mmCIF file of C-alpha atoms in Angstrom:
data_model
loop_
_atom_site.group_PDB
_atom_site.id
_atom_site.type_symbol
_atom_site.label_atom_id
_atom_site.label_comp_id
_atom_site.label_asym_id
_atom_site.label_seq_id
_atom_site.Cartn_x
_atom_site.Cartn_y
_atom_site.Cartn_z
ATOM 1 C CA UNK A 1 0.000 0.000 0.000
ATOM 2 C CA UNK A 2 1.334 3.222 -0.740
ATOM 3 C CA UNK A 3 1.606 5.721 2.572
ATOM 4 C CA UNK A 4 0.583 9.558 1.470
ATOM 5 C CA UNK A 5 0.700 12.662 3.365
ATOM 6 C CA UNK A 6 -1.918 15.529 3.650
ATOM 7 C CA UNK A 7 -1.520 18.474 1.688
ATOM 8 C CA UNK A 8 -1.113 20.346 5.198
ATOM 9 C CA UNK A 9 1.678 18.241 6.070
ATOM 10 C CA UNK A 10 3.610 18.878 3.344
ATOM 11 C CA UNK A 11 3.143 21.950 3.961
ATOM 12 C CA UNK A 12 4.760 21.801 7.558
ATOM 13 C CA UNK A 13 7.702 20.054 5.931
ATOM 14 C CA UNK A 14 7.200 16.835 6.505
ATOM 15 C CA UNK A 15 8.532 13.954 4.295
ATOM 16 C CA UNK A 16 7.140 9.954 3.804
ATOM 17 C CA UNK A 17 9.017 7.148 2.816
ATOM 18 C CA UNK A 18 6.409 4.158 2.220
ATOM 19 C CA UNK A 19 7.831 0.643 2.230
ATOM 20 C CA UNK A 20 5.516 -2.962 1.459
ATOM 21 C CA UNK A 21 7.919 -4.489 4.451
ATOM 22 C CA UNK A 22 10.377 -3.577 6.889
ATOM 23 C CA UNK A 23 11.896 -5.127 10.088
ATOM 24 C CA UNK A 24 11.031 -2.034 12.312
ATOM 25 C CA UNK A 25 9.729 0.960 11.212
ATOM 26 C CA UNK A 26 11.246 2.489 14.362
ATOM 27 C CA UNK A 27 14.819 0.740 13.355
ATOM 28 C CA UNK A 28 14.755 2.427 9.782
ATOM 29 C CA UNK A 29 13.669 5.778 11.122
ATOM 30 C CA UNK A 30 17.244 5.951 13.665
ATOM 31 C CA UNK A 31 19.217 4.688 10.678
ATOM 32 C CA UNK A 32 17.704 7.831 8.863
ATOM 33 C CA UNK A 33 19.016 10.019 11.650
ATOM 34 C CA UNK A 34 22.834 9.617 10.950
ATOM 35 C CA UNK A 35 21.683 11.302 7.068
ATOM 36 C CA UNK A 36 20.203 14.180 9.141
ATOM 37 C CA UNK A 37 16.481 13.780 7.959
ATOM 38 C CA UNK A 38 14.025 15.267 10.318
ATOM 39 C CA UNK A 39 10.172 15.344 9.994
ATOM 40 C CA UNK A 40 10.630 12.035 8.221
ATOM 41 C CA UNK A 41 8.264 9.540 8.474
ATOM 42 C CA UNK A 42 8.719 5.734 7.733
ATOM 43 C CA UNK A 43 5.673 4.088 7.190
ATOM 44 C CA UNK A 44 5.184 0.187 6.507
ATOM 45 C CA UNK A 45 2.308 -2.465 5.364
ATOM 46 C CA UNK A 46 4.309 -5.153 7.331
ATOM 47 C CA UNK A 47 6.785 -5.387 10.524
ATOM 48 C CA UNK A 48 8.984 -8.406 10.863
ATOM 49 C CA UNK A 49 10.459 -7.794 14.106
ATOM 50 C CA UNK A 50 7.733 -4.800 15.512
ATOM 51 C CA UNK A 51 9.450 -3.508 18.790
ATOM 52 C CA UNK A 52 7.632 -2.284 21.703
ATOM 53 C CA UNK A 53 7.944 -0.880 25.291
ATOM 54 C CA UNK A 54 10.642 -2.562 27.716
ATOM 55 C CA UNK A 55 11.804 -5.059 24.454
ATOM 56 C CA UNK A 56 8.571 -6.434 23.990
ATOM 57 C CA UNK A 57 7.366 -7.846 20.644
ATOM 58 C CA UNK A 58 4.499 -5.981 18.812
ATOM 59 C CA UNK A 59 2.723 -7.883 16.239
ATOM 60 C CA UNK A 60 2.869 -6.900 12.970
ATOM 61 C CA UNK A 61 0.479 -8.271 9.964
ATOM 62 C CA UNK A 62 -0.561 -6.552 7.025
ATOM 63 C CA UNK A 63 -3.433 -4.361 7.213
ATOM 64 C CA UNK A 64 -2.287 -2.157 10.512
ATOM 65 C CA UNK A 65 -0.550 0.777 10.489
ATOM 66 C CA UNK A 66 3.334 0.882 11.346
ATOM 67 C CA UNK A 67 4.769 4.329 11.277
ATOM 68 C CA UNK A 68 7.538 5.938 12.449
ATOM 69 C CA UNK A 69 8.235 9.766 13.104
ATOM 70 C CA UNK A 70 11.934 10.945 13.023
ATOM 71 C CA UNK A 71 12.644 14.279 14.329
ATOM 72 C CA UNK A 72 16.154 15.608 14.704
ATOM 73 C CA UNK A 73 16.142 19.853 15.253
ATOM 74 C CA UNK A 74 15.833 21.128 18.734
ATOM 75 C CA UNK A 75 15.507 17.271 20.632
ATOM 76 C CA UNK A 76 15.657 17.946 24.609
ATOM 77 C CA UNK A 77 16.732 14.880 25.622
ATOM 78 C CA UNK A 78 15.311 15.842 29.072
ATOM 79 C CA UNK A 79 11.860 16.208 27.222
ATOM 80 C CA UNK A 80 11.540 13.572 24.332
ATOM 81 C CA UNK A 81 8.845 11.447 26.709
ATOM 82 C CA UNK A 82 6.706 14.771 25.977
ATOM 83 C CA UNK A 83 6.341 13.675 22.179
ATOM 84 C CA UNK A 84 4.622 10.323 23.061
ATOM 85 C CA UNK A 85 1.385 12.626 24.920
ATOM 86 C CA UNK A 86 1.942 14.717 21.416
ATOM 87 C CA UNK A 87 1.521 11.340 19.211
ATOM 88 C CA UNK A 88 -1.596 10.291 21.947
ATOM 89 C CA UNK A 89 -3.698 13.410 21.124
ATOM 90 C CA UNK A 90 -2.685 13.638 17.286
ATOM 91 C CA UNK A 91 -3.673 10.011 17.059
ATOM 92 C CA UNK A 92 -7.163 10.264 19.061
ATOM 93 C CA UNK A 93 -7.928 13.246 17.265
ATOM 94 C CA UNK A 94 -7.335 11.163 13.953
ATOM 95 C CA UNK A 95 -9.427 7.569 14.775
ATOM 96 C CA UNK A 96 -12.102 10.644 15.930
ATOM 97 C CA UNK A 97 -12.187 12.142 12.628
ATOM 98 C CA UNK A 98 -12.456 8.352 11.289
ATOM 99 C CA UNK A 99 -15.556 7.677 13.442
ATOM 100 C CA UNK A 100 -17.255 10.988 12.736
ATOM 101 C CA UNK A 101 -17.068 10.568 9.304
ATOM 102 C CA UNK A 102 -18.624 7.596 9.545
ATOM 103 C CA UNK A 103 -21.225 8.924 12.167
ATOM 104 C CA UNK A 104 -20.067 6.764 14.867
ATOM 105 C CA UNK A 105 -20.104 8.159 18.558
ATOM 106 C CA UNK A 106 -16.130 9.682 19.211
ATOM 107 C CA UNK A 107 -16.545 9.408 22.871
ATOM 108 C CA UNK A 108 -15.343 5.585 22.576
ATOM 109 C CA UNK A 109 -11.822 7.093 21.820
ATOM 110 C CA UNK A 110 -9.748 7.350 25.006
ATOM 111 C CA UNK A 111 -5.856 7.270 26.422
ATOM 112 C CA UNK A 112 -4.544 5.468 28.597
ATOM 113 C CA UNK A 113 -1.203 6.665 30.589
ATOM 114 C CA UNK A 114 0.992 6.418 29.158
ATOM 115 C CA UNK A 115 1.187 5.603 25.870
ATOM 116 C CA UNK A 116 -1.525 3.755 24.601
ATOM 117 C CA UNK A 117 -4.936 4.541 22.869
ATOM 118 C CA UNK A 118 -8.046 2.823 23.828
ATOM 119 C CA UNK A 119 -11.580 2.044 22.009
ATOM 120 C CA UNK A 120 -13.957 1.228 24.075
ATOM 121 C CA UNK A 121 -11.500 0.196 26.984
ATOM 122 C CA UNK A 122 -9.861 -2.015 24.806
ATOM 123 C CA UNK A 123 -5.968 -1.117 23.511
ATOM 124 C CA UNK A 124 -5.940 -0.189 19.978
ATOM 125 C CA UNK A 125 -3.008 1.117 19.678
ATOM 126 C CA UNK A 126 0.615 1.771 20.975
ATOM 127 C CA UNK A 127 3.492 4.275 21.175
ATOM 128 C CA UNK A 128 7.412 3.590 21.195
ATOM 129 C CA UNK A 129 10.083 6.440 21.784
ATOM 130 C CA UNK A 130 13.546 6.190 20.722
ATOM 131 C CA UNK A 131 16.228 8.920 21.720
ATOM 132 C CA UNK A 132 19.555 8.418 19.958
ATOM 133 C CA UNK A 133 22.427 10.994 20.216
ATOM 134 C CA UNK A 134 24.002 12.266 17.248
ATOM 135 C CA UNK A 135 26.907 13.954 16.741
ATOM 136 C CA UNK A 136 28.278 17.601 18.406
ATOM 137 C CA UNK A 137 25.856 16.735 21.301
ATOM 138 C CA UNK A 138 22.813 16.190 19.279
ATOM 139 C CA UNK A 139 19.826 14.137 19.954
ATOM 140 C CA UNK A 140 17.469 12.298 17.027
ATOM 141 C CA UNK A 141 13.629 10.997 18.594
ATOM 142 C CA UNK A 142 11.501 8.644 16.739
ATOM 143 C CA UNK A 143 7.943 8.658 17.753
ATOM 144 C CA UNK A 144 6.506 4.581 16.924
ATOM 145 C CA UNK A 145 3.263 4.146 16.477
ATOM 146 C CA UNK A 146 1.352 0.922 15.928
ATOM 147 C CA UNK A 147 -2.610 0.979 15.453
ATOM 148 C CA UNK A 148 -4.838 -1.891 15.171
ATOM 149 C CA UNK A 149 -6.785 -1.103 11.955
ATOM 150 C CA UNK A 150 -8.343 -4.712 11.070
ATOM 151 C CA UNK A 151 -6.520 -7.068 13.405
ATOM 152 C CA UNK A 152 -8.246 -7.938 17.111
ATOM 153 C CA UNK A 153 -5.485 -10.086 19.134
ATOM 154 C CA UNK A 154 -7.730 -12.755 20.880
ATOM 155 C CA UNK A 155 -4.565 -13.871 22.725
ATOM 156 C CA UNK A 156 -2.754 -10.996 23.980
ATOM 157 C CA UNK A 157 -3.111 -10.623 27.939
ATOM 158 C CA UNK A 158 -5.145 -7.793 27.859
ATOM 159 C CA UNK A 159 -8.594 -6.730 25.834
ATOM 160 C CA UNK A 160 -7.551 -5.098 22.265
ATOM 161 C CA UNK A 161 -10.033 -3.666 19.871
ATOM 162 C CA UNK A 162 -9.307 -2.346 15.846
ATOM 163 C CA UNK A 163 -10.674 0.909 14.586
ATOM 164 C CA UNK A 164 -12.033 -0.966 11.474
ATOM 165 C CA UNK A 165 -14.391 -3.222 14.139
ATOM 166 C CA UNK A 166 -15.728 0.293 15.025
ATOM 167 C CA UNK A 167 -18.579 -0.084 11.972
ATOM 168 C CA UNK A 168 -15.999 2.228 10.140
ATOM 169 C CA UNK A 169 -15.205 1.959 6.807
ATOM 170 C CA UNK A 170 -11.543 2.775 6.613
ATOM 171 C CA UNK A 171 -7.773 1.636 5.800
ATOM 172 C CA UNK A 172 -4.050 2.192 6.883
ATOM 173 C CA UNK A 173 -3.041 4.892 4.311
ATOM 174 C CA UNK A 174 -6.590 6.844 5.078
ATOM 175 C CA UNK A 175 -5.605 6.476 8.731
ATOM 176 C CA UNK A 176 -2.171 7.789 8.318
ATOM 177 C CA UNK A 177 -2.672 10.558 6.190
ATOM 178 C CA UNK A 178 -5.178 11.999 9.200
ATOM 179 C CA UNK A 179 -2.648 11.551 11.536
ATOM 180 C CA UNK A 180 -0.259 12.918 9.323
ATOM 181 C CA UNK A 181 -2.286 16.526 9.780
ATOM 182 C CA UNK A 182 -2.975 16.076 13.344
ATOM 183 C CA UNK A 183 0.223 15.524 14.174
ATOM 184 C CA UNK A 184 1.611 18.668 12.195
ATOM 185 C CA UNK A 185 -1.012 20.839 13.969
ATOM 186 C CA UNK A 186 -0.436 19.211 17.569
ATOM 187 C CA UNK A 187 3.457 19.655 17.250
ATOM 188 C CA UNK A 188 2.901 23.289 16.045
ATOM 189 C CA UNK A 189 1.052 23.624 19.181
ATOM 190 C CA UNK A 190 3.274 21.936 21.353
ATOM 191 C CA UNK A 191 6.239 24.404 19.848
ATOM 192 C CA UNK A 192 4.268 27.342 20.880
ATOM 193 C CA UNK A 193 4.333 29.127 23.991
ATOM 194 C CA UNK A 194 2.462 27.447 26.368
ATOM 195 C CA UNK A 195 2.179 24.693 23.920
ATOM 196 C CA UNK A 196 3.169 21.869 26.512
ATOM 197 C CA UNK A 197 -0.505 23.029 28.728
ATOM 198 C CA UNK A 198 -2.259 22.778 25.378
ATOM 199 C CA UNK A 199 -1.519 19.489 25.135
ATOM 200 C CA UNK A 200 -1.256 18.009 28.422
ATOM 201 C CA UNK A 201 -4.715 19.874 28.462
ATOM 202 C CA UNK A 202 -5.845 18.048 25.141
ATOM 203 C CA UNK A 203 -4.504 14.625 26.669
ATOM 204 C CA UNK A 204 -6.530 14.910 29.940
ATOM 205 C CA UNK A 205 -9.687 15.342 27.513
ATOM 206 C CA UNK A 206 -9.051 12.106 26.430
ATOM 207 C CA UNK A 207 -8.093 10.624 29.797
ATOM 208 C CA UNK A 208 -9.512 7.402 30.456
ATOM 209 C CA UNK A 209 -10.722 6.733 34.034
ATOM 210 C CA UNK A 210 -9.196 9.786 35.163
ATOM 211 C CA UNK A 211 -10.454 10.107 38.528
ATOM 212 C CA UNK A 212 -10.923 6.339 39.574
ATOM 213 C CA UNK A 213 -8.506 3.731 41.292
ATOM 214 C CA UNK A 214 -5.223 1.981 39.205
ATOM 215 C CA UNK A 215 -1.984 0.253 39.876
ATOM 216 C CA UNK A 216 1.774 1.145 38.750
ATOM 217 C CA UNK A 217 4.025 -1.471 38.625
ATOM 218 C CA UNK A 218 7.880 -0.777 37.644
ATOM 219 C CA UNK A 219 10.977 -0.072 39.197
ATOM 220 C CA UNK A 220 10.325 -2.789 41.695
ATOM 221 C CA UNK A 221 7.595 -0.657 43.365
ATOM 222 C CA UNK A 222 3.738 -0.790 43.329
ATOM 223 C CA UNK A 223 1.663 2.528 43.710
ATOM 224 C CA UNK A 224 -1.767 2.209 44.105
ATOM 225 C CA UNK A 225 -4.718 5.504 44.564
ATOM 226 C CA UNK A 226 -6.328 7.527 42.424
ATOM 227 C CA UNK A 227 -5.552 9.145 39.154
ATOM 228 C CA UNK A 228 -6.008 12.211 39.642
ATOM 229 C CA UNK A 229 -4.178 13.794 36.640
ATOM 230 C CA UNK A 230 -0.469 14.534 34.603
ATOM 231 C CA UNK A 231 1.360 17.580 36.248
ATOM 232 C CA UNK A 232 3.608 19.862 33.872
ATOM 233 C CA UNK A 233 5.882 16.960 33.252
ATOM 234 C CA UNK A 234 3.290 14.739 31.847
ATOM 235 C CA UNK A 235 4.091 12.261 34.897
ATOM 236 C CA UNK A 236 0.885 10.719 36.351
ATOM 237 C CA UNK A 237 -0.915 11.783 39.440
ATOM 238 C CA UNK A 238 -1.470 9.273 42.153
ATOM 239 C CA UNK A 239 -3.508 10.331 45.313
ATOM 240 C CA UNK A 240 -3.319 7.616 48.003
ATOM 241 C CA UNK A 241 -6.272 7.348 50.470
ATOM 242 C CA UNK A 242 -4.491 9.795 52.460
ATOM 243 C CA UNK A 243 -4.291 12.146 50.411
ATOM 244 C CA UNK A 244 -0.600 12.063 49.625
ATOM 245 C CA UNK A 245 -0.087 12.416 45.694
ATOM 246 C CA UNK A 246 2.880 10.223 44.056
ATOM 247 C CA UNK A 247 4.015 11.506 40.426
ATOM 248 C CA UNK A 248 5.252 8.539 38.307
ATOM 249 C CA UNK A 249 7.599 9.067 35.186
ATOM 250 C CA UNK A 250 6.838 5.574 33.997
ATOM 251 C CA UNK A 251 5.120 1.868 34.596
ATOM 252 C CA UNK A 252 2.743 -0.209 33.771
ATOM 253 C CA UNK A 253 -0.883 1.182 34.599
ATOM 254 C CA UNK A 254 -3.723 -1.227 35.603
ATOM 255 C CA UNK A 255 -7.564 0.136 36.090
ATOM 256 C CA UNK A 256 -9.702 -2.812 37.034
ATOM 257 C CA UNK A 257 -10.719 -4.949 34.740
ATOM 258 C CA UNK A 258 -9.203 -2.948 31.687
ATOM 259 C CA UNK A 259 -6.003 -3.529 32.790
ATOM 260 C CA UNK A 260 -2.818 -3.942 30.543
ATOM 261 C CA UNK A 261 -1.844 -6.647 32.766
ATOM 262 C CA UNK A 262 2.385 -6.809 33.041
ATOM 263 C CA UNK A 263 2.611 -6.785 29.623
ATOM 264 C CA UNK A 264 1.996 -4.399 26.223
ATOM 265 C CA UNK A 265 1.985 -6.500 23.008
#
């Protein structure tokens, strides 16, 4: 399938390579970075060896979307995490325009922290920085992203959903080039001043069960309490029955019964 971008994109400078296979779409975007390409994005029918969070596997058939976002001007290393909330909202605001078109209720479309997009509590779709340094102290991000467009995985640990199960009528290349202009107006945004509150603002729209009880495991600790929000960070609120709040960089989040379990596919 051939990957296009929106008019608007292309606009903003932004570049598509479109491949039928590829082992990561995330691997071919760093190799990219030693040419110094930026706003390149590597988009594939087909992973062979799709990476997630923490080294873990992400299946890859045909008919998903695999795409990859290089960026190398202006990386803060101490900031590249912030992209991932920037590739959350760009991508919710995408699968929304997908559903609206097609007159199905948005409000199904939610995010979970930290990186992973939900339809109707059910994981449709996940997120994979990179940070690599370059050279004379220069940094290169790629921003993965992996949606479920046709495929349901019946045997992952967790509950996953596709946007095409949605009774949408819709494809990988539509998909993309919508995210390809969300993404172009949410990283304009985030650029701007007081971009990072737009979209931590934008993100908490999204929020699912923001305000009810989870669990963080990582780092050989377990948090438990309320989410109560992201602070200017992006790091996630936890309010213990005490009223103590704990901010967490990064984990894995369980709610309940929607939980990701210890493990992202």
């Amino acid at each position: 399938m051939q990957f296009s971008l929106s008019r608007f994109a292309k606009e903003h400078r932004y570049k598509v390579e479109s491949y039928e296979s590829v082992d990561s779409t995330n691997r071919v975007a760093l190799a990219k970075a030693q040419d110094d390409e930026d706003r390149l994005w590597i988009v594939s029918d087909e992973q062979t060896a799709g990476r997630a969070r923490r080294g873990r596997q992400w299946s890859s058939p045909k008919g998903d979307l695999y795409a990859s976002l290089l960026l190398t001007r202006n990386i803060a290393p101490e900031n590249a995490a912030e992209l991932g909330f920037v590739a959350g909202v760009s991508l919710a605001e995408a699968v929304k325009n997908v559903l609206a078109h097609n007159r199905v209720a948005s409000d199904i479309v939610t995010l979970k922290w930290p990186n992973d997009m939900l339809l109707k509590d059910a994981k449709a779709s996940g997120i994979l920085l990179e940070l690599q340094h370059l050279p004379q102290s220069r940094y290169a991000v790629v921003v993965g992203i992996g949606v479920n467009i046709i495929h349901v995985y019946k045997d992952a640990p967790y509950a996953t959903e596709a946007v095409g199960n949605m009774g949408v009528k819709t494809n990988s290349a539509d998909v993309f080039e919508l995210l390809s202009t969300c993404w172009a107006e949410n990283y304009d945004l985030y650029l701007s001043p007081n971009g990072r509150e737009i979209i931590r603002n934008k993100w908490l729209g999204y929020a699912a069960h923001l305000g009810e009880e989870l669990t963080i495991t990582g780092n050989s600790r377990v948090i438990k309490g309320i989410f109560s929000g992201l602070d200017e960070k992006f790091n996630c609120i936890v309010t213990d029955c005490y009223g103590v709040e704990t901010k967490v960089s990064a984990g894995d989040v369980h709610f309940g019964n929607v939980a990701s379990l210890n493990a992202e596919r």
